CSV table of C-alpha atoms and ligand atoms in Angstrom, one decimal:
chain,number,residue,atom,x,y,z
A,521,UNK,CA,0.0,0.0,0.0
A,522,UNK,CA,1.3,3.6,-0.5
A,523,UNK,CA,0.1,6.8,1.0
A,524,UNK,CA,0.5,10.5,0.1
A,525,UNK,CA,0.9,12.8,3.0
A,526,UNK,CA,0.2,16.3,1.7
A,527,UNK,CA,1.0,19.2,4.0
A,528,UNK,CA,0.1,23.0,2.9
A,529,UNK,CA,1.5,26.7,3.2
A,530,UNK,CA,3.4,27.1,6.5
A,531,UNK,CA,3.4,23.7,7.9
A,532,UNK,CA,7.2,23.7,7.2
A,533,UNK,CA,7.3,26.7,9.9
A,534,UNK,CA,6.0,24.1,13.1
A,535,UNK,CA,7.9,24.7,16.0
A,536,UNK,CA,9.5,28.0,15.4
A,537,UNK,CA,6.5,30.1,16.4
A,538,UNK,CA,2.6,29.4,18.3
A,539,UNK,CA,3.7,26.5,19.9
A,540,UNK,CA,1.0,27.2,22.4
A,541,UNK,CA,-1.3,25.7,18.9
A,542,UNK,CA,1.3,23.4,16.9
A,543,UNK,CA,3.6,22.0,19.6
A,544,UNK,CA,7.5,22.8,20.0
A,545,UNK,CA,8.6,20.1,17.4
A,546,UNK,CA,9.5,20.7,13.7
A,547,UNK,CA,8.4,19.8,10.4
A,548,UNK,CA,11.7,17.6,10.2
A,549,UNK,CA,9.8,15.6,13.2
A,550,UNK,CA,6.8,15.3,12.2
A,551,UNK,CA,8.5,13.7,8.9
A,552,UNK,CA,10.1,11.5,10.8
A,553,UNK,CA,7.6,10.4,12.9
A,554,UNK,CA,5.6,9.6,9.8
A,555,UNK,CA,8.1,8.0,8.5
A,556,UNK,CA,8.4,5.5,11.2
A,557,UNK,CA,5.2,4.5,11.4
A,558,UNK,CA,4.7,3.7,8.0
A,559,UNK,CA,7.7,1.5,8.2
A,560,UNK,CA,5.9,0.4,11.4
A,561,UNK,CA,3.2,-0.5,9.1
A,562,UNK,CA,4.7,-1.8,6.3
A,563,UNK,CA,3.5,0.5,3.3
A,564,UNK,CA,5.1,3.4,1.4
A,565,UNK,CA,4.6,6.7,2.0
A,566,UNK,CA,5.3,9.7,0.2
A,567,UNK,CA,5.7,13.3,1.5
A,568,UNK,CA,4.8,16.3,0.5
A,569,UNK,CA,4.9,20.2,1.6
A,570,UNK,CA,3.9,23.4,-0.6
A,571,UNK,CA,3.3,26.5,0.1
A,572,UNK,CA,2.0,27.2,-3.7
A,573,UNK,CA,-2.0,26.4,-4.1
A,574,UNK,CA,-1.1,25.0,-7.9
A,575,UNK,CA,1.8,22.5,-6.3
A,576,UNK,CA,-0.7,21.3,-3.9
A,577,UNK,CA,-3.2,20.7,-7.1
A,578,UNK,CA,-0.6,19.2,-8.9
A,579,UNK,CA,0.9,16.9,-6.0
A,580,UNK,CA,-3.2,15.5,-5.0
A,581,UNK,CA,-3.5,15.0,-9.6
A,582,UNK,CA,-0.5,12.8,-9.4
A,583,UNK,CA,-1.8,10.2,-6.8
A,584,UNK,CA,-4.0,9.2,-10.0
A,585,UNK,CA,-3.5,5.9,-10.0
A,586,UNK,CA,-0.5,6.0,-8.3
A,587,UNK,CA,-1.4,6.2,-4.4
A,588,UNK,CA,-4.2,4.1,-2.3
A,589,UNK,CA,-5.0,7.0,-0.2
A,590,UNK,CA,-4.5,10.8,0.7
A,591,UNK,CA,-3.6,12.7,4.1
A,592,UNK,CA,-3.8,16.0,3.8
A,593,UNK,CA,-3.7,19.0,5.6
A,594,UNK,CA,-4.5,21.9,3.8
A,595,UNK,CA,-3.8,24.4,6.6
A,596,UNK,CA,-4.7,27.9,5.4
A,597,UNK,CA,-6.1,26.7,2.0
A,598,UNK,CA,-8.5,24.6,3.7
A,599,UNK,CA,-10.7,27.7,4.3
A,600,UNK,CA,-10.2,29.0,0.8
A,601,UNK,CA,-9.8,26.2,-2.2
A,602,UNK,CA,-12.1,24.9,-4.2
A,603,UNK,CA,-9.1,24.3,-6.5
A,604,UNK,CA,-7.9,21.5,-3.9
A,605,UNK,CA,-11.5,20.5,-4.0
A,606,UNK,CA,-11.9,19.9,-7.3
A,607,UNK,CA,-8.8,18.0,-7.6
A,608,UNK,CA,-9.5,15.2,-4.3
A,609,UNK,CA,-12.8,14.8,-6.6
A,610,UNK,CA,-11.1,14.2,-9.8
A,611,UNK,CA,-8.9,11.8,-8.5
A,612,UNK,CA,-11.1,9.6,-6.4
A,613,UNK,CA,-8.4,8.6,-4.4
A,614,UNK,CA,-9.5,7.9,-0.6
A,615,UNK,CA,-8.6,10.7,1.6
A,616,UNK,CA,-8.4,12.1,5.6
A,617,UNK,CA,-8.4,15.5,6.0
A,618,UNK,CA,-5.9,16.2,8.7
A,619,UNK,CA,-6.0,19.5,11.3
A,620,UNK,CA,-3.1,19.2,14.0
A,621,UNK,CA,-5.1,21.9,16.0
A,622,UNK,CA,-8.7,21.5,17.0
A,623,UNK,CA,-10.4,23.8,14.3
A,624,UNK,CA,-13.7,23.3,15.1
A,625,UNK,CA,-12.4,25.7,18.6
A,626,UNK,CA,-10.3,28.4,16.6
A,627,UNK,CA,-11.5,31.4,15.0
A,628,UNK,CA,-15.0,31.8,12.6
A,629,UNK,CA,-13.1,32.1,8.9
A,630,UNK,CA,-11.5,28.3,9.7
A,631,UNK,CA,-15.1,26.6,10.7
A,632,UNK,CA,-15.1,26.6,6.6
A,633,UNK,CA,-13.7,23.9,5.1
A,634,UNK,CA,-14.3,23.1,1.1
A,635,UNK,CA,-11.8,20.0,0.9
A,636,UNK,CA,-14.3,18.3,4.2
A,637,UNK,CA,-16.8,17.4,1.6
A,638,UNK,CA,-14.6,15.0,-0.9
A,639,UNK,CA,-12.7,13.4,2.5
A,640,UNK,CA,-13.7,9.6,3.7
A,641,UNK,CA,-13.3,11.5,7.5
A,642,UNK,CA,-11.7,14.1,9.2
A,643,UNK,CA,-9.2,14.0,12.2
A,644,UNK,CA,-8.2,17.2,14.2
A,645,UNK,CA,-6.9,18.5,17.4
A,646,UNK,CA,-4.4,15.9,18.8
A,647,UNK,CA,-1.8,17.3,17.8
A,648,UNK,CA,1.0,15.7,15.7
A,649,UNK,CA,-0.7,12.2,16.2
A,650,UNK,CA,-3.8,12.9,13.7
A,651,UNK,CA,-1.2,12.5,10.8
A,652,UNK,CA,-0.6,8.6,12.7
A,653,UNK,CA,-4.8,8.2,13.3
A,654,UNK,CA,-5.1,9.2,9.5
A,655,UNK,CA,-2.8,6.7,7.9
A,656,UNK,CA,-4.4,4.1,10.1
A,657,UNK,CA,-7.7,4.9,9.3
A,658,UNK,CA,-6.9,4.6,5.3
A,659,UNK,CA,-4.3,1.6,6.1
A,660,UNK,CA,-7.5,-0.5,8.1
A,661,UNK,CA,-10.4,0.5,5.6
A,662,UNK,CA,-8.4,0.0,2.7
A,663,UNK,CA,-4.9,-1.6,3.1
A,664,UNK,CA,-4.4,-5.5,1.8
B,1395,LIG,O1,-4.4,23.0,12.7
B,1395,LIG,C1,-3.9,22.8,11.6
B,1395,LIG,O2,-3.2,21.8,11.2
B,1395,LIG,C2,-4.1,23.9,10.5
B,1395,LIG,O3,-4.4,23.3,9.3
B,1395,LIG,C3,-2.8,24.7,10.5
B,1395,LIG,C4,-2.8,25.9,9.6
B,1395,LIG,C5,-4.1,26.8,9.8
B,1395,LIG,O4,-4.2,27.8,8.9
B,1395,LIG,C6,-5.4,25.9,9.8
B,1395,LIG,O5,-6.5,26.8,10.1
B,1395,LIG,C7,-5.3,24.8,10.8
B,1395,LIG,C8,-1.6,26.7,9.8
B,1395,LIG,C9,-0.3,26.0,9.4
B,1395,LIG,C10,0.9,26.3,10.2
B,1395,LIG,O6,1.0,27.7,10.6
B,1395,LIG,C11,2.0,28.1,11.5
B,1395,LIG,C12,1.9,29.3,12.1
B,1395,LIG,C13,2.8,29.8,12.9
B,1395,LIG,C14,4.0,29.0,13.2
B,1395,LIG,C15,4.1,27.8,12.6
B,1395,LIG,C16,3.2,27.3,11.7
């Protein structure tokens, strides 16, 4: 089985600032940590961080085929993309939509999400480990 983890504008900036939101640890950690667990797992996974809307559109239209699922945190484009919406459709790959901070808690503007409506689920606000909970979820529902 191989996933796609697809991580939006900013994501690569986790640790250095609002730590109070994101936690202390970096982008290089999360990797890892992702990393492990899929060896823990035994699938492939491929990562993947843009801060470029079309990048994102282009990373999600080459899983086509490709990929067995999708986890994917938007972070700021969430609230703003149909593009990224459009493009989970056209592929019809399964895919989690992932929030490391509990959303559904934060401000107004991010209680809108376009990408929620072509997602299998979505997992936010625990931190780090959503990214674990996600590949799980796709790895149990649709791994051999
Ligand atoms: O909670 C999440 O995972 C978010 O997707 C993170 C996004 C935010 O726009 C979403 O509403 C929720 C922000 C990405 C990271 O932003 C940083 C800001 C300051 C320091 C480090 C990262």
């Amino acid at each position: 089985m191989k996933l796609f983890v697809i991580n939006g504008p900013n994501l690569n900036m986790l640790g250095i600032r609002e730590p109070g939101i994101y936690g202390s640890e970096s982008y290089k950690d999360l990797c890892e940590m992702i990393k492990k667990h899929a060896a823990d797992r035994n699938i492939e996974v491929d990562i993947f961080q843009s801060n470029h809307e079309g990048d994102l559109v282009d990373k999600i239209q080459s899983a086509y085929g490709v990929c067995d699922g999708i986890v994917i945190n938007p972070a700021a484009y969430t609230h703003t993309s149909v593009a990224i919406l459009d493009a989970v459709k056209a592929v019809a790959v399964p895919t989690v939509e992932v929030h490391i901070s509990d959303v559904s808690k934060r401000e107004d503007f991010r209680q809108i999400s376009y990408i929620r409506s072509a997602c299998d689920t979505t997992i936010a606000g625990h931190g780090f480990n959503v990214y674990i909970e996600a590949m799980d979820y796709l790895i149990d529902k649709y791994g051999e």
